Amino acid sequence: MARSWERMVQKNKNQLNKQRKKQGKSSISSFSDLGSVVSGDTFKGRKIALPVVLVLLACLYGLLGVASSTVNKGEGINTPTMTWLIMGAYILLGVIIYFRRPYLLVGKDTLQTTRLNRVRNVSATSITNIKVAKGSVVIEQKGKGGNWVFTRLINRYDIQAMGVRLEEFAKANNIPFEK
Protein backbone atom coordinates (compact mmCIF):
# COMPACT_ATOMS: atom_id res chain seq x y z
CA MET A 1 0.00 0.00 0.00
CA ALA A 2 2.80 2.43 0.82
CA ARG A 3 4.47 2.15 -2.58
CA SER A 4 1.25 2.72 -4.48
CA TRP A 5 0.55 5.73 -2.26
CA GLU A 6 4.00 7.16 -2.99
CA ARG A 7 3.50 6.65 -6.73
CA MET A 8 0.12 8.37 -6.57
CA VAL A 9 1.55 11.31 -4.63
CA GLN A 10 4.46 11.61 -7.10
CA LYS A 11 2.07 11.48 -10.08
CA ASN A 12 -0.19 14.16 -8.59
CA LYS A 13 2.80 16.33 -7.72
CA ASN A 14 4.08 16.08 -11.30
CA GLN A 15 0.68 17.08 -12.68
CA LEU A 16 0.46 20.00 -10.27
CA ASN A 17 3.98 21.14 -11.17
CA LYS A 18 3.07 21.11 -14.88
CA GLN A 19 0.03 23.28 -14.16
CA ARG A 20 2.06 25.67 -11.99
CA LYS A 21 4.75 25.91 -14.68
CA LYS A 22 2.11 26.93 -17.25
CA GLN A 23 0.85 29.59 -14.82
CA GLY A 24 4.37 30.91 -14.28
CA LYS A 25 4.58 29.87 -10.62
CA SER A 26 7.41 28.00 -8.94
CA SER A 27 7.16 24.24 -8.67
CA ILE A 28 6.37 22.33 -5.51
CA SER A 29 9.35 20.28 -4.43
CA SER A 30 8.63 18.94 -0.98
CA PHE A 31 10.18 15.51 -1.47
CA SER A 32 12.49 13.81 -3.92
CA ASP A 33 13.70 10.24 -4.28
CA LEU A 34 16.56 10.93 -1.86
CA GLY A 35 14.47 12.50 0.87
CA SER A 36 13.51 16.04 1.60
CA VAL A 37 14.92 18.68 -0.71
CA VAL A 38 17.13 21.29 0.92
CA SER A 39 18.68 24.14 -1.01
CA GLY A 40 21.91 25.74 0.05
CA ASP A 41 25.67 25.48 -0.20
CA THR A 42 27.11 22.04 -0.89
CA PHE A 43 30.62 21.04 0.19
CA LYS A 44 31.78 17.86 -1.52
CA GLY A 45 34.60 15.64 -0.41
CA ARG A 46 36.29 12.61 -1.93
CA LYS A 47 36.81 9.23 -0.31
CA ILE A 48 40.28 7.97 -1.14
CA ALA A 49 41.49 5.81 1.76
CA LEU A 50 38.80 3.10 1.68
CA PRO A 51 38.88 2.55 -2.11
CA VAL A 52 42.68 2.24 -2.01
CA VAL A 53 42.42 -0.30 0.83
CA LEU A 54 39.82 -2.30 -1.13
CA VAL A 55 41.96 -2.37 -4.28
CA LEU A 56 44.99 -3.45 -2.22
CA LEU A 57 42.90 -6.20 -0.61
CA ALA A 58 41.84 -7.34 -4.09
CA CYS A 59 45.49 -7.52 -5.15
CA LEU A 60 46.42 -9.42 -1.98
CA TYR A 61 43.53 -11.83 -2.53
CA GLY A 62 44.67 -12.34 -6.12
CA LEU A 63 48.25 -13.07 -5.04
CA LEU A 64 47.03 -15.53 -2.41
CA GLY A 65 44.71 -17.14 -4.96
CA VAL A 66 47.53 -17.61 -7.46
CA ALA A 67 49.87 -18.93 -4.75
CA SER A 68 47.29 -21.38 -3.40
CA SER A 69 46.38 -22.63 -6.88
CA THR A 70 50.02 -23.51 -7.59
CA VAL A 71 50.40 -25.33 -4.24
CA ASN A 72 47.10 -27.28 -4.36
CA LYS A 73 46.90 -28.18 -8.06
CA GLY A 74 45.04 -31.47 -7.74
CA GLU A 75 42.53 -30.55 -5.04
CA GLY A 76 40.54 -27.93 -7.01
CA ILE A 77 39.47 -26.06 -3.88
CA ASN A 78 40.21 -22.59 -5.19
CA THR A 79 39.30 -21.99 -8.82
CA PRO A 80 40.90 -19.14 -10.76
CA THR A 81 37.48 -17.99 -11.95
CA MET A 82 36.24 -17.45 -8.42
CA THR A 83 39.45 -15.61 -7.52
CA TRP A 84 38.99 -13.24 -10.47
CA LEU A 85 35.31 -12.68 -9.62
CA ILE A 86 36.11 -11.79 -6.01
CA MET A 87 38.96 -9.52 -7.09
CA GLY A 88 36.62 -7.81 -9.54
CA ALA A 89 33.98 -7.36 -6.84
CA TYR A 90 36.49 -5.72 -4.47
CA ILE A 91 37.75 -3.42 -7.22
CA LEU A 92 34.18 -2.55 -8.29
CA LEU A 93 33.25 -1.74 -4.70
CA GLY A 94 36.33 0.49 -4.42
CA VAL A 95 35.39 2.33 -7.63
CA ILE A 96 31.78 2.81 -6.49
CA ILE A 97 32.90 4.20 -3.12
CA TYR A 98 35.40 6.49 -4.86
CA PHE A 99 32.81 8.00 -7.20
CA ARG A 100 30.08 8.42 -4.55
CA ARG A 101 31.24 11.70 -3.13
CA PRO A 102 30.39 12.52 0.48
CA TYR A 103 28.87 15.96 0.98
CA LEU A 104 27.58 18.46 3.50
CA LEU A 105 24.69 20.64 2.36
CA VAL A 106 24.16 23.76 4.48
CA GLY A 107 20.66 25.19 4.13
CA LYS A 108 18.96 28.09 5.85
CA ASP A 109 18.06 26.13 8.98
CA THR A 110 19.09 22.53 8.19
CA LEU A 111 22.19 20.50 7.46
CA GLN A 112 22.13 17.45 5.21
CA THR A 113 24.61 14.66 4.52
CA THR A 114 24.71 10.94 3.77
CA ARG A 115 25.39 8.45 6.54
CA LEU A 116 25.43 4.71 5.81
CA ASN A 117 23.90 5.25 2.35
CA ARG A 118 20.99 7.30 3.70
CA VAL A 119 20.34 10.99 3.46
CA ARG A 120 20.36 12.47 6.95
CA ASN A 121 18.94 15.87 7.90
CA VAL A 122 19.46 17.75 11.11
CA SER A 123 17.63 20.95 11.94
CA ALA A 124 19.26 23.90 13.66
CA THR A 125 17.18 23.31 16.79
CA SER A 126 18.75 19.89 17.35
CA ILE A 127 22.38 21.07 17.05
CA THR A 128 24.12 21.85 20.34
CA ASN A 129 27.54 22.97 19.11
CA ILE A 130 29.70 23.33 16.00
CA LYS A 131 33.47 22.95 16.36
CA VAL A 132 35.94 23.76 13.61
CA ALA A 133 39.54 22.64 14.09
CA LYS A 134 42.51 22.73 11.72
CA GLY A 135 41.59 19.56 9.85
CA SER A 136 38.07 18.72 10.95
CA VAL A 137 34.55 19.97 11.58
CA VAL A 138 32.41 18.42 14.35
CA ILE A 139 28.67 19.02 14.54
CA GLU A 140 27.30 17.95 17.93
CA GLN A 141 23.64 16.96 18.14
CA LYS A 142 21.11 16.69 20.93
CA GLY A 143 19.70 13.29 21.85
CA LYS A 144 20.56 10.01 20.19
CA GLY A 145 22.07 11.30 16.96
CA GLY A 146 25.83 10.91 17.02
CA ASN A 147 28.23 13.70 16.22
CA TRP A 148 28.91 14.37 12.56
CA VAL A 149 32.64 14.59 11.87
CA PHE A 150 33.98 15.88 8.55
CA THR A 151 37.76 15.59 8.09
CA ARG A 152 40.27 16.73 5.55
CA LEU A 153 42.40 13.60 6.02
CA ILE A 154 39.81 10.91 5.32
CA ASN A 155 37.21 12.54 3.06
CA ARG A 156 39.15 15.45 1.53
CA TYR A 157 36.71 18.23 2.49
CA ASP A 158 37.57 21.91 2.14
CA ILE A 159 37.50 22.57 5.88
CA GLN A 160 38.20 26.31 5.68
CA ALA A 161 35.26 27.01 3.36
CA MET A 162 33.01 24.73 5.43
CA GLY A 163 34.08 26.55 8.60
CA VAL A 164 33.22 29.97 7.16
CA ARG A 165 29.78 28.83 5.96
CA LEU A 166 29.03 26.96 9.19
CA GLU A 167 29.99 30.05 11.20
CA GLU A 168 27.37 32.03 9.24
CA PHE A 169 24.88 29.20 9.81
CA ALA A 170 25.62 29.20 13.56
CA LYS A 171 25.19 32.98 13.84
CA ALA A 172 21.91 32.92 11.92
CA ASN A 173 20.49 30.12 14.08
CA ASN A 174 22.03 31.06 17.48
CA ILE A 175 24.19 27.93 17.78
CA PRO A 176 27.44 27.98 19.81
CA PHE A 177 30.44 27.98 17.47
CA GLU A 178 34.03 27.11 18.45
CA LYS A 179 37.09 27.67 16.33
GROMACS .gro file of C-alpha atoms in nm:
model
  179
    1MET     CA    1   0.000   0.000   0.000
    2ALA     CA    2   0.280   0.243   0.082
    3ARG     CA    3   0.447   0.215  -0.258
    4SER     CA    4   0.125   0.272  -0.448
    5TRP     CA    5   0.055   0.573  -0.226
    6GLU     CA    6   0.400   0.716  -0.299
    7ARG     CA    7   0.350   0.665  -0.673
    8MET     CA    8   0.012   0.837  -0.657
    9VAL     CA    9   0.155   1.131  -0.463
   10GLN     CA   10   0.446   1.161  -0.710
   11LYS     CA   11   0.207   1.148  -1.008
   12ASN     CA   12  -0.019   1.416  -0.859
   13LYS     CA   13   0.280   1.633  -0.772
   14ASN     CA   14   0.408   1.608  -1.130
   15GLN     CA   15   0.068   1.708  -1.268
   16LEU     CA   16   0.046   2.000  -1.027
   17ASN     CA   17   0.398   2.114  -1.117
   18LYS     CA   18   0.307   2.111  -1.488
   19GLN     CA   19   0.003   2.328  -1.416
   20ARG     CA   20   0.206   2.567  -1.199
   21LYS     CA   21   0.475   2.591  -1.468
   22LYS     CA   22   0.211   2.693  -1.725
   23GLN     CA   23   0.085   2.959  -1.482
   24GLY     CA   24   0.437   3.091  -1.428
   25LYS     CA   25   0.458   2.987  -1.062
   26SER     CA   26   0.741   2.800  -0.894
   27SER     CA   27   0.716   2.424  -0.867
   28ILE     CA   28   0.637   2.233  -0.551
   29SER     CA   29   0.935   2.028  -0.443
   30SER     CA   30   0.863   1.894  -0.098
   31PHE     CA   31   1.018   1.551  -0.147
   32SER     CA   32   1.249   1.381  -0.392
   33ASP     CA   33   1.370   1.024  -0.428
   34LEU     CA   34   1.656   1.093  -0.186
   35GLY     CA   35   1.447   1.250   0.087
   36SER     CA   36   1.351   1.604   0.160
   37VAL     CA   37   1.492   1.868  -0.071
   38VAL     CA   38   1.713   2.129   0.092
   39SER     CA   39   1.868   2.414  -0.101
   40GLY     CA   40   2.191   2.574   0.005
   41ASP     CA   41   2.567   2.548  -0.020
   42THR     CA   42   2.711   2.204  -0.089
   43PHE     CA   43   3.062   2.104   0.019
   44LYS     CA   44   3.178   1.786  -0.152
   45GLY     CA   45   3.460   1.564  -0.041
   46ARG     CA   46   3.629   1.261  -0.193
   47LYS     CA   47   3.681   0.923  -0.031
   48ILE     CA   48   4.028   0.797  -0.114
   49ALA     CA   49   4.149   0.581   0.176
   50LEU     CA   50   3.880   0.310   0.168
   51PRO     CA   51   3.888   0.255  -0.211
   52VAL     CA   52   4.268   0.224  -0.201
   53VAL     CA   53   4.242  -0.030   0.083
   54LEU     CA   54   3.982  -0.230  -0.113
   55VAL     CA   55   4.196  -0.237  -0.428
   56LEU     CA   56   4.499  -0.345  -0.222
   57LEU     CA   57   4.290  -0.620  -0.061
   58ALA     CA   58   4.184  -0.734  -0.409
   59CYS     CA   59   4.549  -0.752  -0.515
   60LEU     CA   60   4.642  -0.942  -0.198
   61TYR     CA   61   4.353  -1.183  -0.253
   62GLY     CA   62   4.467  -1.234  -0.612
   63LEU     CA   63   4.825  -1.307  -0.504
   64LEU     CA   64   4.703  -1.553  -0.241
   65GLY     CA   65   4.471  -1.714  -0.496
   66VAL     CA   66   4.753  -1.761  -0.746
   67ALA     CA   67   4.987  -1.893  -0.475
   68SER     CA   68   4.729  -2.138  -0.340
   69SER     CA   69   4.638  -2.263  -0.688
   70THR     CA   70   5.002  -2.351  -0.759
   71VAL     CA   71   5.040  -2.533  -0.424
   72ASN     CA   72   4.710  -2.728  -0.436
   73LYS     CA   73   4.690  -2.818  -0.806
   74GLY     CA   74   4.504  -3.147  -0.774
   75GLU     CA   75   4.253  -3.055  -0.504
   76GLY     CA   76   4.054  -2.793  -0.701
   77ILE     CA   77   3.947  -2.606  -0.388
   78ASN     CA   78   4.021  -2.259  -0.519
   79THR     CA   79   3.930  -2.199  -0.882
   80PRO     CA   80   4.090  -1.914  -1.076
   81THR     CA   81   3.748  -1.799  -1.195
   82MET     CA   82   3.624  -1.745  -0.842
   83THR     CA   83   3.945  -1.561  -0.752
   84TRP     CA   84   3.899  -1.324  -1.047
   85LEU     CA   85   3.531  -1.268  -0.962
   86ILE     CA   86   3.611  -1.179  -0.601
   87MET     CA   87   3.896  -0.952  -0.709
   88GLY     CA   88   3.662  -0.781  -0.954
   89ALA     CA   89   3.398  -0.736  -0.684
   90TYR     CA   90   3.649  -0.572  -0.447
   91ILE     CA   91   3.775  -0.342  -0.722
   92LEU     CA   92   3.418  -0.255  -0.829
   93LEU     CA   93   3.325  -0.174  -0.470
   94GLY     CA   94   3.633   0.049  -0.442
   95VAL     CA   95   3.539   0.233  -0.763
   96ILE     CA   96   3.178   0.281  -0.649
   97ILE     CA   97   3.290   0.420  -0.312
   98TYR     CA   98   3.540   0.649  -0.486
   99PHE     CA   99   3.281   0.800  -0.720
  100ARG     CA  100   3.008   0.842  -0.455
  101ARG     CA  101   3.124   1.170  -0.313
  102PRO     CA  102   3.039   1.252   0.048
  103TYR     CA  103   2.887   1.596   0.098
  104LEU     CA  104   2.758   1.846   0.350
  105LEU     CA  105   2.469   2.064   0.236
  106VAL     CA  106   2.416   2.376   0.448
  107GLY     CA  107   2.066   2.519   0.413
  108LYS     CA  108   1.896   2.809   0.585
  109ASP     CA  109   1.806   2.613   0.898
  110THR     CA  110   1.909   2.253   0.819
  111LEU     CA  111   2.219   2.050   0.746
  112GLN     CA  112   2.213   1.745   0.521
  113THR     CA  113   2.461   1.466   0.452
  114THR     CA  114   2.471   1.094   0.377
  115ARG     CA  115   2.539   0.845   0.654
  116LEU     CA  116   2.543   0.471   0.581
  117ASN     CA  117   2.390   0.525   0.235
  118ARG     CA  118   2.099   0.730   0.370
  119VAL     CA  119   2.034   1.099   0.346
  120ARG     CA  120   2.036   1.247   0.695
  121ASN     CA  121   1.894   1.587   0.790
  122VAL     CA  122   1.946   1.775   1.111
  123SER     CA  123   1.763   2.095   1.194
  124ALA     CA  124   1.926   2.390   1.366
  125THR     CA  125   1.718   2.331   1.679
  126SER     CA  126   1.875   1.989   1.735
  127ILE     CA  127   2.238   2.107   1.705
  128THR     CA  128   2.412   2.185   2.034
  129ASN     CA  129   2.754   2.297   1.911
  130ILE     CA  130   2.970   2.333   1.600
  131LYS     CA  131   3.347   2.295   1.636
  132VAL     CA  132   3.594   2.376   1.361
  133ALA     CA  133   3.954   2.264   1.409
  134LYS     CA  134   4.251   2.273   1.172
  135GLY     CA  135   4.159   1.956   0.985
  136SER     CA  136   3.807   1.872   1.095
  137VAL     CA  137   3.455   1.997   1.158
  138VAL     CA  138   3.241   1.842   1.435
  139ILE     CA  139   2.867   1.902   1.454
  140GLU     CA  140   2.730   1.795   1.793
  141GLN     CA  141   2.364   1.696   1.814
  142LYS     CA  142   2.111   1.669   2.093
  143GLY     CA  143   1.970   1.329   2.185
  144LYS     CA  144   2.056   1.001   2.019
  145GLY     CA  145   2.207   1.130   1.696
  146GLY     CA  146   2.583   1.091   1.702
  147ASN     CA  147   2.823   1.370   1.622
  148TRP     CA  148   2.891   1.437   1.256
  149VAL     CA  149   3.264   1.459   1.187
  150PHE     CA  150   3.398   1.588   0.855
  151THR     CA  151   3.776   1.559   0.809
  152ARG     CA  152   4.027   1.673   0.555
  153LEU     CA  153   4.240   1.360   0.602
  154ILE     CA  154   3.981   1.091   0.532
  155ASN     CA  155   3.721   1.254   0.306
  156ARG     CA  156   3.915   1.545   0.153
  157TYR     CA  157   3.671   1.823   0.249
  158ASP     CA  158   3.757   2.191   0.214
  159ILE     CA  159   3.750   2.257   0.588
  160GLN     CA  160   3.820   2.631   0.568
  161ALA     CA  161   3.526   2.701   0.336
  162MET     CA  162   3.301   2.473   0.543
  163GLY     CA  163   3.408   2.655   0.860
  164VAL     CA  164   3.322   2.997   0.716
  165ARG     CA  165   2.978   2.883   0.596
  166LEU     CA  166   2.903   2.696   0.919
  167GLU     CA  167   2.999   3.005   1.120
  168GLU     CA  168   2.737   3.203   0.924
  169PHE     CA  169   2.488   2.920   0.981
  170ALA     CA  170   2.562   2.920   1.356
  171LYS     CA  171   2.519   3.298   1.384
  172ALA     CA  172   2.191   3.292   1.192
  173ASN     CA  173   2.049   3.012   1.408
  174ASN     CA  174   2.203   3.106   1.748
  175ILE     CA  175   2.419   2.793   1.778
  176PRO     CA  176   2.744   2.798   1.981
  177PHE     CA  177   3.044   2.798   1.747
  178GLU     CA  178   3.403   2.711   1.845
  179LYS     CA  179   3.709   2.767   1.633
   0.00000   0.00000   0.00000
